[in-house]
């Protein structure tokens, strides 16, 4: 896979690692929280999709209660990272359809439209008889059968492009979410270390609020991009479902003789 | 093959063979190209496992399957048109008592 989705995936993975290391650090150094004597309270309202809905009121000393929430979010990100997909492969297939396949189909239509036209079809003048008439009647139907190919080819190509774009949009949002997550968790660590040395917990409260806000933003962003992707794929699915009935039932074939008598 | 041609047809053998070579054979070849470009071998993983992508993959596979069959039937139809004009050419040669070499040449064209 060569798509930049792979780069985004790696980026998101690294950011998740950074966030997870920071959370682990906070967990291991939980006793530091108890030594900081600061009056600061924050309210956490976790996004519904990420964790059970509840209000948590925290003292700065209890800030480690945020850690399960962060772990859930990191776990969710890591799970989403594994969705993958291959936009480059989908786009290559789409280009084959909209390029070479479409050209071939149009080429036949153009060629046949001119050749079955009485003005151009060479055998119109020279080949006479009932069989020739029957042959020509059926031959004149062929351009329409061929034209029927053009819409499905275009639709499939458009759908492939759309899925590729949807996957990339999803990963852009996911990588952005992972970066935000890593940043706020690291900020929290920095604030706690600063508070432990400077004796003030204001920085922690601000950083903790940053974490809470970011968690909500990330959850909202991921829900939004997931919803857009889902709706887009439903639309794509509908377009494909409608293709089946758009194709003519069958190609009529001409009568075929068996050569000269006695051959 | 059934003998459903009237034996009184007239026509230019070269014109008929030309239509076989210049119209119906290329049409069949181009349909073959179209069939070769249909994305019938894309893996499900290419569509990702993001919820919603699986339905698109399923419908795309069905669409490609019916399109592949439709194009394949078209190739058979183009081949039938080509055979029709070549058999007509044979009929005309037969009624004109033409040389055996022409018949052999057209039969070779039919078998190509």
Tab-separated table of C-alpha atoms in Angstrom:
chain	number	residue	atom	x	y	z
A	1	UNK	CA	0.000	0.000	0.000
A	2	UNK	CA	1.423	3.365	-1.013
A	3	UNK	CA	-1.420	5.702	-0.099
A	4	UNK	CA	-0.760	8.536	2.297
A	5	UNK	CA	-3.379	6.795	4.428
A	6	UNK	CA	-0.503	4.580	5.471
A	7	UNK	CA	1.464	7.655	6.527
A	8	UNK	CA	-1.528	8.987	8.439
A	9	UNK	CA	-1.951	5.606	10.071
A	10	UNK	CA	1.689	5.554	11.166
A	11	UNK	CA	1.364	9.121	12.421
A	12	UNK	CA	-1.763	8.247	14.415
A	13	UNK	CA	-0.049	5.166	15.836
A	14	UNK	CA	2.957	7.202	16.983
A	15	UNK	CA	0.679	9.804	18.583
A	16	UNK	CA	-1.256	7.055	20.355
A	17	UNK	CA	2.050	5.653	21.634
A	18	UNK	CA	3.042	9.093	22.924
A	19	UNK	CA	-0.332	9.569	24.596
A	20	UNK	CA	-0.225	6.089	26.103
A	21	UNK	CA	3.296	6.612	27.468
A	22	UNK	CA	2.171	9.878	29.022
A	23	UNK	CA	-0.860	8.201	30.587
A	24	UNK	CA	1.360	5.419	31.921
A	25	UNK	CA	3.664	8.043	33.383
A	26	UNK	CA	0.760	9.722	35.141
A	27	UNK	CA	-0.420	6.373	36.416
A	28	UNK	CA	2.972	5.380	37.801
A	29	UNK	CA	3.452	8.751	39.463
A	30	UNK	CA	-0.020	8.996	40.947
A	31	UNK	CA	1.366	9.698	44.382
A	32	UNK	CA	2.657	13.035	43.092
A	33	UNK	CA	-0.932	14.212	42.803
A	34	UNK	CA	-1.536	13.755	46.508
A	35	UNK	CA	1.350	15.987	47.417
A	36	UNK	CA	0.050	18.971	45.503
A	37	UNK	CA	-2.067	21.175	47.705
A	38	UNK	CA	-4.188	23.249	45.389
A	39	UNK	CA	-7.847	24.145	45.363
A	40	UNK	CA	-9.008	23.396	41.836
A	41	UNK	CA	-11.933	21.370	40.612
A	42	UNK	CA	-12.876	20.287	37.144
A	43	UNK	CA	-15.937	18.591	35.755
A	44	UNK	CA	-15.655	15.820	33.246
A	45	UNK	CA	-18.459	14.783	30.969
A	46	UNK	CA	-17.137	11.963	28.779
A	47	UNK	CA	-18.500	11.692	25.266
A	48	UNK	CA	-21.187	9.030	25.062
A	49	UNK	CA	-19.504	6.964	22.394
A	50	UNK	CA	-16.273	6.585	24.270
A	51	UNK	CA	-17.204	5.683	27.786
A	52	UNK	CA	-20.240	5.437	30.016
A	53	UNK	CA	-22.007	8.730	30.385
A	54	UNK	CA	-21.435	10.238	33.765
A	55	UNK	CA	-20.330	13.384	35.455
A	56	UNK	CA	-17.108	13.158	37.390
A	57	UNK	CA	-16.028	15.875	39.732
A	58	UNK	CA	-12.334	15.801	40.387
A	59	UNK	CA	-9.956	17.340	42.798
A	60	UNK	CA	-6.610	17.962	41.249
A	61	UNK	CA	-5.307	15.244	43.518
A	62	UNK	CA	-7.738	12.851	41.873
A	63	UNK	CA	-6.804	13.761	38.369
A	64	UNK	CA	-5.741	10.213	37.745
A	65	UNK	CA	-9.431	9.422	37.464
A	66	UNK	CA	-9.086	10.870	33.978
A	67	UNK	CA	-6.711	8.105	33.048
A	68	UNK	CA	-9.303	5.404	32.277
A	69	UNK	CA	-11.051	7.876	30.008
A	70	UNK	CA	-7.822	8.580	28.160
A	71	UNK	CA	-7.021	4.886	27.932
A	72	UNK	CA	-10.452	4.245	26.400
A	73	UNK	CA	-9.892	6.976	23.855
A	74	UNK	CA	-6.435	5.675	22.935
A	75	UNK	CA	-7.870	2.172	22.629
A	76	UNK	CA	-10.630	3.518	20.393
A	77	UNK	CA	-8.082	5.327	18.202
A	78	UNK	CA	-5.925	2.231	17.915
A	79	UNK	CA	-8.955	0.176	16.934
A	80	UNK	CA	-9.948	2.738	14.282
A	81	UNK	CA	-6.397	2.807	12.930
A	82	UNK	CA	-6.773	-0.858	12.017
A	83	UNK	CA	-9.685	-0.141	9.655
A	84	UNK	CA	-7.169	0.701	6.945
A	85	UNK	CA	-8.333	0.337	3.300
A	86	UNK	CA	-6.367	1.048	0.135
A	87	UNK	CA	-7.464	4.299	-1.558
A	88	UNK	CA	-4.678	4.069	-4.141
A	89	UNK	CA	-5.869	0.671	-5.330
A	90	UNK	CA	-9.475	1.898	-5.483
A	91	UNK	CA	-8.470	5.016	-7.427
A	92	UNK	CA	-6.352	2.999	-9.860
A	93	UNK	CA	-9.340	0.743	-10.557
A	94	UNK	CA	-11.591	3.797	-10.938
A	95	UNK	CA	-9.184	5.382	-13.428
A	96	UNK	CA	-9.035	2.183	-15.459
A	97	UNK	CA	-12.820	2.305	-15.703
A	98	UNK	CA	-13.203	6.001	-16.463
A	99	UNK	CA	-10.227	5.886	-18.848
A	100	UNK	CA	-9.503	2.751	-20.820
A	101	UNK	CA	-12.797	0.936	-20.249
A	102	UNK	CA	-14.890	4.013	-21.006
A	103	UNK	CA	-12.810	4.749	-24.122
A	104	UNK	CA	-13.207	1.195	-25.378
A	105	UNK	CA	-16.953	1.207	-24.800
A	106	UNK	CA	-17.377	4.625	-26.461
A	107	UNK	CA	-15.154	3.505	-29.301
A	108	UNK	CA	-17.411	0.569	-30.095
A	109	UNK	CA	-20.507	2.718	-29.868
A	110	UNK	CA	-19.053	5.274	-32.278
A	111	UNK	CA	-17.811	2.612	-34.680
A	112	UNK	CA	-21.056	0.692	-34.694
A	113	UNK	CA	-23.256	3.750	-34.876
A	114	UNK	CA	-21.525	4.737	-38.081
A	115	UNK	CA	-21.262	1.248	-39.496
A	116	UNK	CA	-24.860	0.178	-38.923
A	117	UNK	CA	-26.048	3.463	-40.354
A	118	UNK	CA	-27.396	2.739	-43.853
A	119	UNK	CA	-25.208	5.522	-45.187
A	120	UNK	CA	-22.032	3.767	-44.097
A	121	UNK	CA	-22.711	0.087	-43.532
A	122	UNK	CA	-20.972	-1.529	-46.469
A	123	UNK	CA	-23.221	-4.535	-46.656
A	124	UNK	CA	-26.377	-2.428	-46.781
A	125	UNK	CA	-26.153	-2.016	-50.509
A	126	UNK	CA	-24.559	-5.244	-51.533
A	127	UNK	CA	-26.177	-7.826	-49.267
A	128	UNK	CA	-29.837	-8.279	-50.026
A	129	UNK	CA	-32.458	-10.775	-48.931
A	130	UNK	CA	-34.644	-11.604	-45.927
A	131	UNK	CA	-31.729	-12.775	-43.818
A	132	UNK	CA	-29.819	-9.596	-44.620
A	133	UNK	CA	-32.828	-7.536	-43.563
A	134	UNK	CA	-33.183	-9.489	-40.305
A	135	UNK	CA	-29.465	-9.148	-39.656
A	136	UNK	CA	-29.540	-5.388	-40.166
A	137	UNK	CA	-32.594	-4.913	-37.957
A	138	UNK	CA	-30.786	-6.601	-35.087
A	139	UNK	CA	-27.435	-4.954	-35.871
A	140	UNK	CA	-29.051	-1.543	-35.534
A	141	UNK	CA	-29.937	-2.377	-31.923
A	142	UNK	CA	-26.340	-3.008	-30.886
A	143	UNK	CA	-25.211	0.595	-30.277
A	144	UNK	CA	-27.973	0.958	-27.676
A	145	UNK	CA	-26.834	-2.228	-25.940
A	146	UNK	CA	-23.308	-0.868	-25.894
A	147	UNK	CA	-24.366	2.571	-24.673
A	148	UNK	CA	-26.007	0.828	-21.728
A	149	UNK	CA	-22.502	0.005	-20.510
A	150	UNK	CA	-21.432	3.616	-20.130
A	151	UNK	CA	-23.560	4.564	-17.124
A	152	UNK	CA	-22.616	1.546	-14.960
A	153	UNK	CA	-18.942	2.017	-15.793
A	154	UNK	CA	-19.129	5.676	-14.759
A	155	UNK	CA	-21.095	4.905	-11.623
A	156	UNK	CA	-18.690	2.208	-10.457
A	157	UNK	CA	-15.772	4.540	-11.140
A	158	UNK	CA	-17.426	7.351	-9.151
A	159	UNK	CA	-18.185	5.000	-6.259
A	160	UNK	CA	-14.584	3.803	-6.114
A	161	UNK	CA	-13.362	7.416	-6.040
A	162	UNK	CA	-15.863	8.233	-3.332
A	163	UNK	CA	-14.848	5.312	-1.112
A	164	UNK	CA	-11.173	6.214	-1.557
A	165	UNK	CA	-11.871	9.826	-0.574
A	166	UNK	CA	-13.991	8.729	2.391
A	167	UNK	CA	-11.210	6.512	3.716
A	168	UNK	CA	-8.668	9.317	3.401
A	169	UNK	CA	-10.977	11.813	5.126
A	170	UNK	CA	-11.501	9.312	7.925
A	171	UNK	CA	-7.772	8.887	8.461
A	172	UNK	CA	-7.076	12.609	8.274
A	173	UNK	CA	-9.608	13.096	11.079
A	174	UNK	CA	-8.213	10.166	13.020
A	175	UNK	CA	-4.619	11.392	12.743
A	176	UNK	CA	-5.754	14.860	13.828
A	177	UNK	CA	-7.555	13.371	16.800
A	178	UNK	CA	-4.512	11.337	17.804
A	179	UNK	CA	-2.260	14.399	17.590
A	180	UNK	CA	-4.672	16.428	19.752
A	181	UNK	CA	-4.902	13.621	22.246
A	182	UNK	CA	-1.142	13.203	22.559
A	183	UNK	CA	-0.679	16.952	22.924
A	184	UNK	CA	-3.162	17.436	25.762
A	185	UNK	CA	-1.916	14.412	27.686
A	186	UNK	CA	1.675	15.568	27.390
A	187	UNK	CA	0.571	19.067	28.456
A	188	UNK	CA	-0.999	17.498	31.526
A	189	UNK	CA	2.201	15.689	32.407
A	190	UNK	CA	4.185	18.881	31.990
A	191	UNK	CA	1.709	20.783	34.180
A	192	UNK	CA	1.913	18.187	36.934
A	193	UNK	CA	5.678	18.161	36.902
A	194	UNK	CA	5.625	21.964	37.002
A	195	UNK	CA	3.167	21.984	39.891
A	196	UNK	CA	5.239	19.509	41.879
A	197	UNK	CA	8.205	21.847	41.722
A	198	UNK	CA	6.480	25.243	41.827
A	199	UNK	CA	3.810	24.348	44.327
A	200	UNK	CA	0.854	25.551	42.309
A	201	UNK	CA	-1.816	23.427	40.758
A	202	UNK	CA	-3.374	26.037	38.499
A	203	UNK	CA	-1.405	24.727	35.562
A	204	UNK	CA	-2.723	21.250	36.279
A	205	UNK	CA	-6.289	22.444	36.381
A	206	UNK	CA	-5.840	24.226	33.061
A	207	UNK	CA	-4.134	21.220	31.498
A	208	UNK	CA	-6.804	18.888	32.895
A	209	UNK	CA	-9.505	21.057	31.423
A	210	UNK	CA	-7.573	20.910	28.161
A	211	UNK	CA	-7.681	17.125	28.339
A	212	UNK	CA	-11.392	17.097	29.004
A	213	UNK	CA	-12.104	19.553	26.228
A	214	UNK	CA	-9.883	17.688	23.811
A	215	UNK	CA	-11.477	14.346	24.657
A	216	UNK	CA	-14.878	15.792	23.890
A	217	UNK	CA	-13.640	17.436	20.696
A	218	UNK	CA	-11.946	14.256	19.559
A	219	UNK	CA	-15.044	12.192	20.281
A	220	UNK	CA	-17.216	14.682	18.433
A	221	UNK	CA	-14.831	14.811	15.474
A	222	UNK	CA	-14.639	11.043	15.185
A	223	UNK	CA	-18.404	10.678	15.451
A	224	UNK	CA	-18.823	13.322	12.741
A	225	UNK	CA	-16.369	11.786	10.308
A	226	UNK	CA	-17.780	8.320	10.980
A	227	UNK	CA	-21.301	9.581	10.315
A	228	UNK	CA	-20.255	11.291	7.085
A	229	UNK	CA	-18.453	8.146	5.934
A	230	UNK	CA	-21.437	5.941	6.763
A	231	UNK	CA	-23.897	8.235	4.946
A	232	UNK	CA	-21.601	8.506	1.959
A	233	UNK	CA	-21.277	4.718	1.739
A	234	UNK	CA	-25.046	4.286	1.981
A	235	UNK	CA	-25.365	6.631	-0.986
A	236	UNK	CA	-22.722	4.670	-2.879
A	237	UNK	CA	-24.475	1.420	-2.059
A	238	UNK	CA	-27.791	2.825	-3.318
A	239	UNK	CA	-26.205	3.889	-6.592
A	240	UNK	CA	-24.827	0.404	-7.134
A	241	UNK	CA	-28.125	-1.261	-6.238
A	242	UNK	CA	-29.835	0.784	-8.967
A	243	UNK	CA	-27.335	-0.332	-11.600
A	244	UNK	CA	-28.597	-3.894	-11.969
A	245	UNK	CA	-31.990	-3.057	-13.507
A	246	UNK	CA	-30.383	-0.415	-15.771
A	247	UNK	CA	-28.757	-3.053	-17.968
A	248	UNK	CA	-30.771	-4.445	-20.898
A	249	UNK	CA	-31.807	-8.044	-20.436
A	250	UNK	CA	-29.976	-9.598	-23.348
A	251	UNK	CA	-28.137	-9.032	-26.592
A	252	UNK	CA	-30.094	-10.179	-29.615
A	253	UNK	CA	-28.041	-12.240	-32.019
A	254	UNK	CA	-28.401	-12.389	-35.792
A	255	UNK	CA	-29.541	-15.449	-37.724
A	256	UNK	CA	-26.567	-17.507	-38.856
A	257	UNK	CA	-26.458	-19.621	-42.031
A	258	UNK	CA	-24.473	-22.762	-42.587
A	259	UNK	CA	-22.583	-21.959	-45.754
A	260	UNK	CA	-23.168	-23.064	-49.279
A	261	UNK	CA	-25.342	-26.116	-49.968
A	262	UNK	CA	-23.383	-29.310	-49.606
A	263	UNK	CA	-20.467	-27.650	-47.810
B	1	UNK	CA	-25.918	-25.259	-37.109
B	2	UNK	CA	-29.343	-24.851	-38.633
B	3	UNK	CA	-29.754	-23.846	-42.240
B	4	UNK	CA	-31.988	-20.810	-41.943
B	5	UNK	CA	-30.686	-18.863	-44.938
B	6	UNK	CA	-32.589	-18.570	-48.139
B	7	UNK	CA	-30.383	-19.675	-50.949
B	8	UNK	CA	-31.252	-16.813	-53.245
B	9	UNK	CA	-29.306	-14.102	-51.441
B	10	UNK	CA	-26.965	-11.821	-53.282
B	11	UNK	CA	-24.130	-9.732	-52.009
B	12	UNK	CA	-20.518	-8.699	-52.229
B	13	UNK	CA	-18.333	-11.256	-50.479
B	14	UNK	CA	-15.546	-8.741	-49.880
B	15	UNK	CA	-17.987	-6.326	-48.213
B	16	UNK	CA	-19.232	-9.054	-45.920
B	17	UNK	CA	-15.727	-10.150	-44.993
B	18	UNK	CA	-14.775	-6.524	-44.447
B	19	UNK	CA	-17.646	-6.058	-42.001
B	20	UNK	CA	-16.487	-9.153	-40.154
B	21	UNK	CA	-12.930	-7.851	-39.919
B	22	UNK	CA	-13.519	-4.151	-39.449
B	23	UNK	CA	-16.732	-3.987	-37.457
B	24	UNK	CA	-17.556	-7.063	-35.473
B	25	UNK	CA	-14.114	-8.414	-34.641
B	26	UNK	CA	-12.897	-5.043	-33.265
B	27	UNK	CA	-16.175	-4.657	-31.374
B	28	UNK	CA	-15.652	-8.016	-29.711
B	29	UNK	CA	-12.008	-7.163	-28.949
B	30	UNK	CA	-12.986	-3.870	-27.359
B	31	UNK	CA	-15.632	-5.542	-25.237
B	32	UNK	CA	-12.949	-7.958	-24.133
B	33	UNK	CA	-10.854	-4.928	-23.118
B	34	UNK	CA	-13.804	-3.495	-21.191
B	35	UNK	CA	-14.315	-6.799	-19.379
B	36	UNK	CA	-10.620	-6.869	-18.491
B	37	UNK	CA	-10.888	-3.436	-16.874
B	38	UNK	CA	-13.817	-4.288	-14.615
B	39	UNK	CA	-12.670	-4.319	-10.973
B	40	UNK	CA	-13.594	-7.911	-10.231
B	41	UNK	CA	-10.595	-8.735	-8.068
B	42	UNK	CA	-10.509	-5.901	-5.553
B	43	UNK	CA	-10.077	-7.279	-2.028
B	44	UNK	CA	-12.610	-6.343	0.648
B	45	UNK	CA	-9.737	-4.941	2.711
B	46	UNK	CA	-9.174	-2.226	0.058
B	47	UNK	CA	-12.547	-0.762	1.030
B	48	UNK	CA	-11.435	-0.644	4.671
B	49	UNK	CA	-13.296	-2.087	7.622
B	50	UNK	CA	-14.832	1.235	8.529
B	51	UNK	CA	-18.557	0.621	9.180
B	52	UNK	CA	-20.491	1.099	5.921
B	53	UNK	CA	-17.675	0.091	3.570
B	54	UNK	CA	-18.660	-3.579	3.618
B	55	UNK	CA	-22.056	-2.857	2.033
B	56	UNK	CA	-20.425	-0.951	-0.819
B	57	UNK	CA	-17.968	-3.792	-1.393
B	58	UNK	CA	-20.800	-6.326	-1.502
B	59	UNK	CA	-22.869	-4.290	-3.970
B	60	UNK	CA	-19.834	-3.509	-6.093
B	61	UNK	CA	-19.042	-7.214	-6.375
B	62	UNK	CA	-22.629	-7.895	-7.489
B	63	UNK	CA	-22.570	-5.013	-9.990
B	64	UNK	CA	-19.278	-6.182	-11.455
B	65	UNK	CA	-20.597	-9.720	-11.690
B	66	UNK	CA	-23.672	-8.667	-13.669
B	67	UNK	CA	-21.639	-6.239	-15.779
B	68	UNK	CA	-19.071	-8.951	-16.526
B	69	UNK	CA	-21.847	-11.268	-17.656
B	70	UNK	CA	-23.438	-8.522	-19.751
B	71	UNK	CA	-20.138	-7.677	-21.461
B	72	UNK	CA	-19.386	-11.377	-21.955
B	73	UNK	CA	-22.795	-11.841	-23.602
B	74	UNK	CA	-21.969	-8.840	-25.785
B	75	UNK	CA	-18.744	-10.488	-26.899
B	76	UNK	CA	-20.735	-13.575	-27.875
B	77	UNK	CA	-23.210	-11.377	-29.751
B	78	UNK	CA	-20.447	-9.552	-31.638
B	79	UNK	CA	-18.961	-12.913	-32.530
B	80	UNK	CA	-22.364	-14.059	-33.766
B	81	UNK	CA	-22.638	-11.002	-36.035
B	82	UNK	CA	-19.221	-11.673	-37.408
B	83	UNK	CA	-20.146	-15.313	-38.036
B	84	UNK	CA	-23.417	-14.251	-39.634
B	85	UNK	CA	-21.731	-12.152	-42.298
B	86	UNK	CA	-19.083	-14.789	-42.943
B	87	UNK	CA	-21.695	-17.529	-43.304
B	88	UNK	CA	-23.595	-15.220	-45.625
B	89	UNK	CA	-20.400	-14.809	-47.640
B	90	UNK	CA	-20.132	-18.579	-47.871
B	91	UNK	CA	-23.737	-18.773	-49.005
B	92	UNK	CA	-23.080	-16.235	-51.741
B	93	UNK	CA	-19.933	-18.019	-52.877
B	94	UNK	CA	-21.891	-21.249	-52.970
B	95	UNK	CA	-24.604	-19.811	-55.152
B	96	UNK	CA	-22.063	-18.216	-57.447
B	97	UNK	CA	-20.075	-21.448	-57.815
B	98	UNK	CA	-16.964	-19.602	-56.686
B	99	UNK	CA	-13.643	-21.203	-56.246
B	100	UNK	CA	-12.958	-23.575	-53.395
B	101	UNK	CA	-10.042	-21.424	-52.192
B	102	UNK	CA	-12.390	-18.616	-51.175
B	103	UNK	CA	-14.505	-21.036	-49.179
B	104	UNK	CA	-11.440	-22.389	-47.430
B	105	UNK	CA	-10.222	-18.846	-46.660
B	106	UNK	CA	-13.548	-17.848	-45.133
B	107	UNK	CA	-13.777	-21.055	-43.126
B	108	UNK	CA	-10.335	-20.257	-41.750
B	109	UNK	CA	-11.575	-16.761	-40.895
B	110	UNK	CA	-14.558	-18.313	-39.135
B	111	UNK	CA	-12.324	-20.582	-37.107
B	112	UNK	CA	-9.902	-17.815	-36.131
